[in-house]
Amino acid sequence: MMKVTRREIVNDSMQALHALAKLMPLLTSQISLSEMLDTINRSLGSTLAWVSVDDDAGLPRIICAGEVACHSYDVTEFLASTVMQRHHRSWRAIYWKEKVGRALFAPHHPSYEQLQSGVLCKLTSRDGRCGGYFFLAFSQRLLTLPILKNIVVVLVEKLKDYFAEMISRERTAHEMQRVVTQYKTLFERAPVLMNSFDRLNRCVLWNAECEKVFGWNMTEINQYADPLALFYPDPEDRRRVRDSIHLSPLKDMYEWRPLRKDGTQLTVLWSNILLPDGSVLNIGLDITERKKAEQQLTLKATMDDLTGCFNRSAILQQLKATLEKHQRKEANSQFCVLMFDLDYFKQINDEWGHQVGDTALIHFCDRIRELSPINSALGRVGGEEFLLLLSHADGEAAMALSTNLRQALFTRPLLVGDKTLMLSFSAGVVEVSHGQRDTSTLLTRADKALYDAKRSGRGKTVIAIDYL
């Protein structure tokens, strides 16, 4: 059975002073305002206690405690009633010998007749202005109510700063809760990736955007002994990720390439925020689609729209980079440059039409790509002129590729409807040995070798050795 504490009603001055002496040590700013009012009720035998304190904006905050149900609107109407208007502004405390319930509540309220004696005291600030009110009510008529009134005045003087402090603290706690709720909503709904992993590599935060982008929910992730392995199968990548979320958080955005649940690779910008408790919050942005768009733009800027090989600017940049790389290698290293020209291309356009001419260029480039090594680079430098860079190849290898290309064009001619169009080409080869530095000179030599091939009857490949 629940133990019922007997309430002692204060009915003489000595009893009141004794109750006050026992009460004061119990009233500290470490307890809540509701707990403080409950303590006062138990110590003084009151049935209802409430306090109304104005906040920084001048709006009242009302806290009630006791056996009687009392709402803020009861208090507000009571303070604004004609009972209050009959008293001069200079009053400090007033009391009701009986029927205080009638002054406080409407007739239909259960405690309208229950409450008898009551004391209302102003909470005055240091500048003398009223900052709120403190009220006590009893179910019995008190014999020493004037004495109790003075006791309450002393009590209020002691507690008015506590009341203001606790109201402020509770308001701050309420505001903090509102902020926490707001940030929790932001965390869940923000279109950015937010997560956190503890020192045991367990996922402890995983917002809705993470679930949407990666395809995993937090429960699924934590079923694995090492959740990070789901996103970074490579051990070295995983080690660097762990360092960034435990040992040395990255202050700037860093690009990572984790995997989705379906195995596709993403491109994500991650930054790590070290929180006051030592944990790390990871904030990321999925830039996969943006990266694809950038790659497409880069490709479009460097590729020839018709043939799909490098355009003139890009192939010349490739040639320059290859020469620079070539200079850093051993003296006997070499590579080859082939300059191709599709024979009689103007006649193809005139006799077959420009659409067939375009198809012929595509067919020609496709055959070159099929026969070229994987580390080669093919570019279109003019209308029907193409440049092929062959790394780690000599003139003999270039001539062999040229021979195989002629054979491929013969055995796989271009089909135009039910007709066959045989393509031929002329080519100039420059074998680049160590010491060649000037791309302009190299291109001039390749062009001269090509011109020699065309002048000697076309359909030939001429090689020019660079002795620089």
GROMACS .gro file of N, CA, C and O in nm, residues 280-359:
model
  320
  280VAL      N    1   3.297   1.186  -3.380
  280VAL     CA    2   3.314   1.254  -3.508
  280VAL      C    3   3.186   1.241  -3.590
  280VAL      O    4   3.134   1.130  -3.608
  281LEU      N    5   3.135   1.354  -3.634
  281LEU     CA    6   3.019   1.356  -3.722
  281LEU      C    7   3.068   1.370  -3.866
  281LEU      O    8   3.145   1.462  -3.897
  282ASN      N    9   3.027   1.278  -3.951
  282ASN     CA   10   3.067   1.280  -4.091
  282ASN      C   11   2.955   1.343  -4.174
  282ASN      O   12   2.840   1.298  -4.169
  283ILE      N   13   2.989   1.447  -4.248
  283ILE     CA   14   2.892   1.516  -4.332
  283ILE      C   15   2.938   1.503  -4.477
  283ILE      O   16   3.053   1.536  -4.510
  284GLY      N   17   2.850   1.454  -4.562
  284GLY     CA   18   2.888   1.428  -4.700
  284GLY      C   19   2.787   1.478  -4.800
  284GLY      O   20   2.672   1.506  -4.768
  285LEU      N   21   2.832   1.488  -4.924
  285LEU     CA   22   2.748   1.531  -5.035
  285LEU      C   23   2.771   1.436  -5.151
  285LEU      O   24   2.885   1.417  -5.196
  286ASP      N   25   2.663   1.376  -5.199
  286ASP     CA   26   2.671   1.284  -5.312
  286ASP      C   27   2.688   1.364  -5.441
  286ASP      O   28   2.598   1.438  -5.481
  287ILE      N   29   2.804   1.353  -5.505
  287ILE     CA   30   2.830   1.429  -5.627
  287ILE      C   31   2.847   1.334  -5.747
  287ILE      O   32   2.909   1.371  -5.846
  288THR      N   33   2.791   1.214  -5.735
  288THR     CA   34   2.807   1.114  -5.841
  288THR      C   35   2.759   1.165  -5.976
  288THR      O   36   2.830   1.158  -6.077
  289GLU      N   37   2.636   1.219  -5.978
  289GLU     CA   38   2.580   1.267  -6.104
  289GLU      C   39   2.657   1.388  -6.154
  289GLU      O   40   2.678   1.403  -6.275
  290ARG      N   41   2.697   1.475  -6.062
  290ARG     CA   42   2.775   1.592  -6.104
  290ARG      C   43   2.908   1.549  -6.164
  290ARG      O   44   2.954   1.605  -6.263
  291LYS      N   45   2.969   1.446  -6.103
  291LYS     CA   46   3.097   1.397  -6.153
  291LYS      C   47   3.081   1.337  -6.293
  291LYS      O   48   3.165   1.358  -6.381
  292LYS      N   49   2.972   1.265  -6.311
  292LYS     CA   50   2.946   1.208  -6.444
  292LYS      C   51   2.928   1.319  -6.547
  292LYS      O   52   2.979   1.310  -6.660
  293ALA      N   53   2.854   1.424  -6.508
  293ALA     CA   54   2.832   1.535  -6.600
  293ALA      C   55   2.964   1.605  -6.633
  293ALA      O   56   2.989   1.643  -6.749
  294GLU      N   57   3.052   1.621  -6.530
  294GLU     CA   58   3.182   1.684  -6.554
  294GLU      C   59   3.266   1.599  -6.649
  294GLU      O   60   3.334   1.652  -6.738
  295GLN      N   61   3.262   1.467  -6.629
  295GLN     CA   62   3.338   1.378  -6.716
  295GLN      C   63   3.287   1.384  -6.859
  295GLN      O   64   3.365   1.381  -6.955
  296GLN      N   65   3.153   1.393  -6.872
  296GLN     CA   66   3.096   1.403  -7.006
  296GLN      C   67   3.136   1.534  -7.073
  296GLN      O   68   3.166   1.538  -7.193
  297LEU      N   69   3.137   1.643  -6.994
  297LEU     CA   70   3.179   1.772  -7.049
  297LEU      C   71   3.327   1.770  -7.088
  297LEU      O   72   3.366   1.824  -7.193
  298THR      N   73   3.408   1.708  -7.001
  298THR     CA   74   3.551   1.696  -7.032
  298THR      C   75   3.573   1.614  -7.158
  298THR      O   76   3.655   1.648  -7.244
  299LEU      N   77   3.497   1.504  -7.166
  299LEU     CA   78   3.507   1.418  -7.284
  299LEU      C   79   3.466   1.493  -7.409
  299LEU      O   80   3.531   1.486  -7.514
  300LYS      N   81   3.356   1.570  -7.396
  300LYS     CA   82   3.307   1.644  -7.512
  300LYS      C   83   3.406   1.750  -7.555
  300LYS      O   84   3.421   1.779  -7.674
  301ALA      N   85   3.476   1.808  -7.456
  301ALA     CA   86   3.572   1.914  -7.487
  301ALA      C   87   3.699   1.861  -7.552
  301ALA      O   88   3.772   1.936  -7.617
  302THR      N   89   3.728   1.731  -7.534
  302THR     CA   90   3.853   1.675  -7.587
  302THR      C   91   3.831   1.579  -7.703
  302THR      O   92   3.928   1.539  -7.767
  303MET      N   93   3.705   1.541  -7.728
  303MET     CA   94   3.678   1.440  -7.831
  303MET      C   95   3.621   1.501  -7.958
  303MET      O   96   3.548   1.600  -7.955
  304ASP      N   97   3.653   1.438  -8.068
  304ASP     CA   98   3.592   1.473  -8.196
  304ASP      C   99   3.451   1.413  -8.202
  304ASP      O  100   3.435   1.292  -8.183
  305ASP      N  101   3.351   1.497  -8.223
  305ASP     CA  102   3.212   1.453  -8.217
  305ASP      C  103   3.182   1.341  -8.317
  305ASP      O  104   3.102   1.252  -8.287
  306LEU      N  105   3.243   1.346  -8.434
  306LEU     CA  106   3.210   1.247  -8.537
  306LEU      C  107   3.276   1.112  -8.513
  306LEU      O  108   3.207   1.009  -8.508
  307THR      N  109   3.406   1.112  -8.494
  307THR     CA  110   3.480   0.985  -8.491
  307THR      C  111   3.500   0.928  -8.351
  307THR      O  112   3.533   0.811  -8.336
  308GLY      N  113   3.486   1.012  -8.248
  308GLY     CA  114   3.506   0.964  -8.112
  308GLY      C  115   3.651   0.958  -8.070
  308GLY      O  116   3.680   0.916  -7.958
  309CYS      N  117   3.743   1.001  -8.155
  309CYS     CA  118   3.884   1.007  -8.113
  309CYS      C  119   3.913   1.148  -8.062
  309CYS      O  120   3.827   1.236  -8.063
  310PHE      N  121   4.035   1.171  -8.013
  310PHE     CA  122   4.071   1.303  -7.964
  310PHE      C  123   4.059   1.408  -8.075
  310PHE      O  124   4.083   1.378  -8.193
  311ASN      N  125   4.020   1.532  -8.033
  311ASN     CA  126   4.023   1.640  -8.132
  311ASN      C  127   4.166   1.693  -8.145
  311ASN      O  128   4.258   1.645  -8.077
  312ARG      N  129   4.185   1.793  -8.231
  312ARG     CA  130   4.320   1.841  -8.261
  312ARG      C  131   4.391   1.890  -8.135
  312ARG      O  132   4.506   1.854  -8.108
  313SER      N  133   4.322   1.975  -8.057
  313SER     CA  134   4.385   2.032  -7.937
  313SER      C  135   4.425   1.922  -7.839
  313SER      O  136   4.535   1.925  -7.783
  314ALA      N  137   4.337   1.825  -7.819
  314ALA     CA  138   4.363   1.721  -7.720
  314ALA      C  139   4.476   1.629  -7.764
  314ALA      O  140   4.561   1.590  -7.681
  315ILE      N  141   4.482   1.592  -7.892
  315ILE     CA  142   4.588   1.500  -7.936
  315ILE      C  143   4.725   1.569  -7.932
  315ILE      O  144   4.827   1.507  -7.901
  316LEU      N  145   4.726   1.702  -7.957
  316LEU     CA  146   4.853   1.774  -7.948
  316LEU      C  147   4.899   1.785  -7.802
  316LEU      O  148   5.020   1.781  -7.774
  317GLN      N  149   4.803   1.798  -7.710
  317GLN     CA  150   4.838   1.794  -7.568
  317GLN      C  151   4.893   1.658  -7.529
  317GLN      O  152   4.988   1.647  -7.450
  318GLN      N  153   4.832   1.553  -7.581
  318GLN     CA  154   4.881   1.417  -7.557
  318GLN      C  155   5.023   1.400  -7.609
  318GLN      O  156   5.108   1.339  -7.545
  319LEU      N  157   5.049   1.455  -7.728
  319LEU     CA  158   5.182   1.447  -7.787
  319LEU      C  159   5.285   1.520  -7.701
  319LEU      O  160   5.394   1.468  -7.674
  320LYS      N  161   5.248   1.639  -7.653
  320LYS     CA  162   5.340   1.715  -7.568
  320LYS      C  163   5.369   1.641  -7.438
  320LYS      O  164   5.485   1.632  -7.395
  321ALA      N  165   5.264   1.585  -7.376
  321ALA     CA  166   5.283   1.511  -7.251
  321ALA      C  167   5.368   1.386  -7.273
  321ALA      O  168   5.452   1.350  -7.189
  322THR      N  169   5.349   1.319  -7.386
  322THR     CA  170   5.427   1.199  -7.416
  322THR      C  171   5.574   1.233  -7.436
  322THR      O  172   5.663   1.160  -7.390
  323LEU      N  173   5.600   1.345  -7.503
  323LEU     CA  174   5.738   1.388  -7.522
  323LEU      C  175   5.805   1.420  -7.388
  323LEU      O  176   5.921   1.382  -7.364
  324GLU      N  177   5.735   1.490  -7.299
  324GLU     CA  178   5.791   1.524  -7.169
  324GLU      C  179   5.820   1.398  -7.088
  324GLU      O  180   5.924   1.388  -7.021
  325LYS      N  181   5.727   1.304  -7.092
  325LYS     CA  182   5.747   1.178  -7.021
  325LYS      C  183   5.864   1.101  -7.082
  325LYS      O  184   5.944   1.039  -7.010
  326HIS      N  185   5.874   1.108  -7.214
  326HIS     CA  186   5.980   1.039  -7.286
  326HIS      C  187   6.118   1.092  -7.246
  326HIS      O  188   6.214   1.016  -7.234
  327GLN      N  189   6.127   1.224  -7.221
  327GLN     CA  190   6.255   1.285  -7.186
  327GLN      C  191   6.305   1.241  -7.048
  327GLN      O  192   6.424   1.243  -7.021
  328ARG      N  193   6.213   1.202  -6.961
  328ARG     CA  194   6.252   1.162  -6.825
  328ARG      C  195   6.297   1.017  -6.818
  328ARG      O  196   6.342   0.972  -6.713
  329LYS      N  197   6.285   0.945  -6.928
  329LYS     CA  198   6.323   0.804  -6.929
  329LYS      C  199   6.464   0.786  -6.980
  329LYS      O  200   6.533   0.881  -7.016
  330GLU      N  201   6.506   0.660  -6.990
  330GLU     CA  202   6.643   0.629  -7.028
  330GLU      C  203   6.669   0.672  -7.173
  330GLU      O  204   6.578   0.687  -7.253
  331ALA      N  205   6.796   0.687  -7.205
  331ALA     CA  206   6.836   0.744  -7.333
  331ALA      C  207   6.789   0.664  -7.452
  331ALA      O  208   6.768   0.718  -7.562
  332ASN      N  209   6.775   0.534  -7.441
  332ASN     CA  210   6.738   0.452  -7.556
  332ASN      C  211   6.587   0.427  -7.569
  332ASN      O  212   6.543   0.344  -7.646
  333SER      N  213   6.507   0.498  -7.489
  333SER     CA  214   6.362   0.481  -7.500
  333SER      C  215   6.313   0.551  -7.625
  333SER      O  216   6.373   0.648  -7.672
  334GLN      N  217   6.200   0.506  -7.680
  334GLN     CA  218   6.148   0.564  -7.802
  334GLN      C  219   5.999   0.540  -7.816
  334GLN      O  220   5.943   0.455  -7.747
  335PHE      N  221   5.934   0.618  -7.900
  335PHE     CA  222   5.795   0.596  -7.937
  335PHE      C  223   5.777   0.644  -8.080
  335PHE      O  224   5.867   0.706  -8.138
  336CYS      N  225   5.661   0.615  -8.138
  336CYS     CA  226   5.636   0.647  -8.279
  336CYS      C  227   5.514   0.736  -8.295
  336CYS      O  228   5.419   0.728  -8.217
  337VAL      N  229   5.519   0.818  -8.398
  337VAL     CA  230   5.406   0.902  -8.438
  337VAL      C  231   5.370   0.865  -8.580
  337VAL      O  232   5.456   0.862  -8.669
  338LEU      N  233   5.241   0.835  -8.604
  338LEU     CA  234   5.192   0.804  -8.739
  338LEU      C  235   5.091   0.912  -8.780
  338LEU      O  236   4.997   0.941  -8.705
  339MET      N  237   5.115   0.970  -8.896
  339MET     CA  238   5.023   1.068  -8.952
  339MET      C  239   4.950   1.001  -9.069
  339MET      O  240   5.013   0.961  -9.167
  340PHE      N  241   4.817   0.985  -9.055
  340PHE     CA  242   4.736   0.920  -9.158
  340PHE      C  243   4.658   1.023  -9.238
  340PHE      O  244   4.614   1.125  -9.184
  341ASP      N  245   4.637   0.990  -9.367
  341ASP     CA  246   4.548   1.071  -9.451
  341ASP      C  247   4.466   0.975  -9.536
  341ASP      O  248   4.522   0.890  -9.607
  342LEU      N  249   4.333   0.986  -9.527
  342LEU     CA  250   4.246   0.897  -9.605
  342LEU      C  251   4.252   0.940  -9.751
  342LEU      O  252   4.224   1.056  -9.785
  343ASP      N  253   4.290   0.847  -9.839
  343ASP     CA  254   4.311   0.879  -9.981
  343ASP      C  255   4.179   0.912 -10.051
  343ASP      O  256   4.076   0.850 -10.024
  344TYR      N  257   4.189   1.013 -10.142
  344TYR     CA  258   4.078   1.050 -10.230
  344TYR      C  259   3.948   1.079 -10.154
  344TYR      O  260   3.839   1.046 -10.201
  345PHE      N  261   3.964   1.142 -10.039
  345PHE     CA  262   3.844   1.166  -9.956
  345PHE      C  263   3.749   1.265 -10.023
  345PHE      O  264   3.626   1.252 -10.014
  346LYS      N  265   3.802   1.365 -10.096
  346LYS     CA  266   3.716   1.461 -10.165
  346LYS      C  267   3.631   1.392 -10.270
  346LYS      O  268   3.511   1.422 -10.288
  347GLN      N  269   3.690   1.293 -10.340
  347GLN     CA  270   3.613   1.219 -10.440
  347GLN      C  271   3.501   1.138 -10.375
  347GLN      O  272   3.392   1.124 -10.431
  348ILE      N  273   3.530   1.083 -10.254
  348ILE     CA  274   3.426   1.005 -10.183
  348ILE      C  275   3.308   1.097 -10.152
  348ILE      O  276   3.192   1.060 -10.175
  349ASN      N  277   3.337   1.217 -10.103
  349ASN     CA  278   3.229   1.312 -10.073
  349ASN      C  279   3.152   1.351 -10.198
  349ASN      O  280   3.028   1.362 -10.196
  350ASP      N  281   3.227   1.374 -10.310
  350ASP     CA  282   3.162   1.419 -10.433
  350ASP      C  283   3.077   1.309 -10.495
  350ASP      O  284   2.966   1.335 -10.544
  351GLU      N  285   3.128   1.185 -10.494
  351GLU     CA  286   3.058   1.076 -10.563
  351GLU      C  287   2.955   1.007 -10.475
  351GLU      O  288   2.850   0.964 -10.521
  352TRP      N  289   2.985   0.996 -10.346
  352TRP     CA  290   2.897   0.920 -10.257
  352TRP      C  291   2.814   1.009 -10.163
  352TRP      O  292   2.717   0.962 -10.103
  353GLY      N  293   2.855   1.134 -10.149
  353GLY     CA  294   2.784   1.225 -10.060
  353GLY      C  295   2.855   1.239  -9.926
  353GLY      O  296   2.932   1.152  -9.883
  354HIS      N  297   2.830   1.351  -9.858
  354HIS     CA  298   2.899   1.379  -9.732
  354HIS      C  299   2.860   1.283  -9.619
  354HIS      O  300   2.941   1.256  -9.531
  355GLN      N  301   2.739   1.230  -9.623
  355GLN     CA  302   2.700   1.135  -9.518
  355GLN      C  303   2.783   1.009  -9.526
  355GLN      O  304   2.829   0.956  -9.424
  356VAL      N  305   2.805   0.961  -9.650
  356VAL     CA  306   2.892   0.844  -9.667
  356VAL      C  307   3.035   0.880  -9.633
  356VAL      O  308   3.109   0.798  -9.575
  357GLY      N  309   3.077   1.005  -9.663
  357GLY     CA  310   3.211   1.050  -9.627
  357GLY      C  311   3.231   1.044  -9.475
  357GLY      O  312   3.336   0.999  -9.427
  358ASP      N  313   3.131   1.090  -9.402
  358ASP     CA  314   3.140   1.082  -9.255
  358ASP      C  315   3.149   0.937  -9.209
  358ASP      O  316   3.227   0.904  -9.118
  359THR      N  317   3.069   0.850  -9.268
  359THR     CA  318   3.071   0.708  -9.231
  359THR      C  319   3.207   0.647  -9.262
  359THR      O  320   3.257   0.562  -9.187
   0.00000   0.00000   0.00000
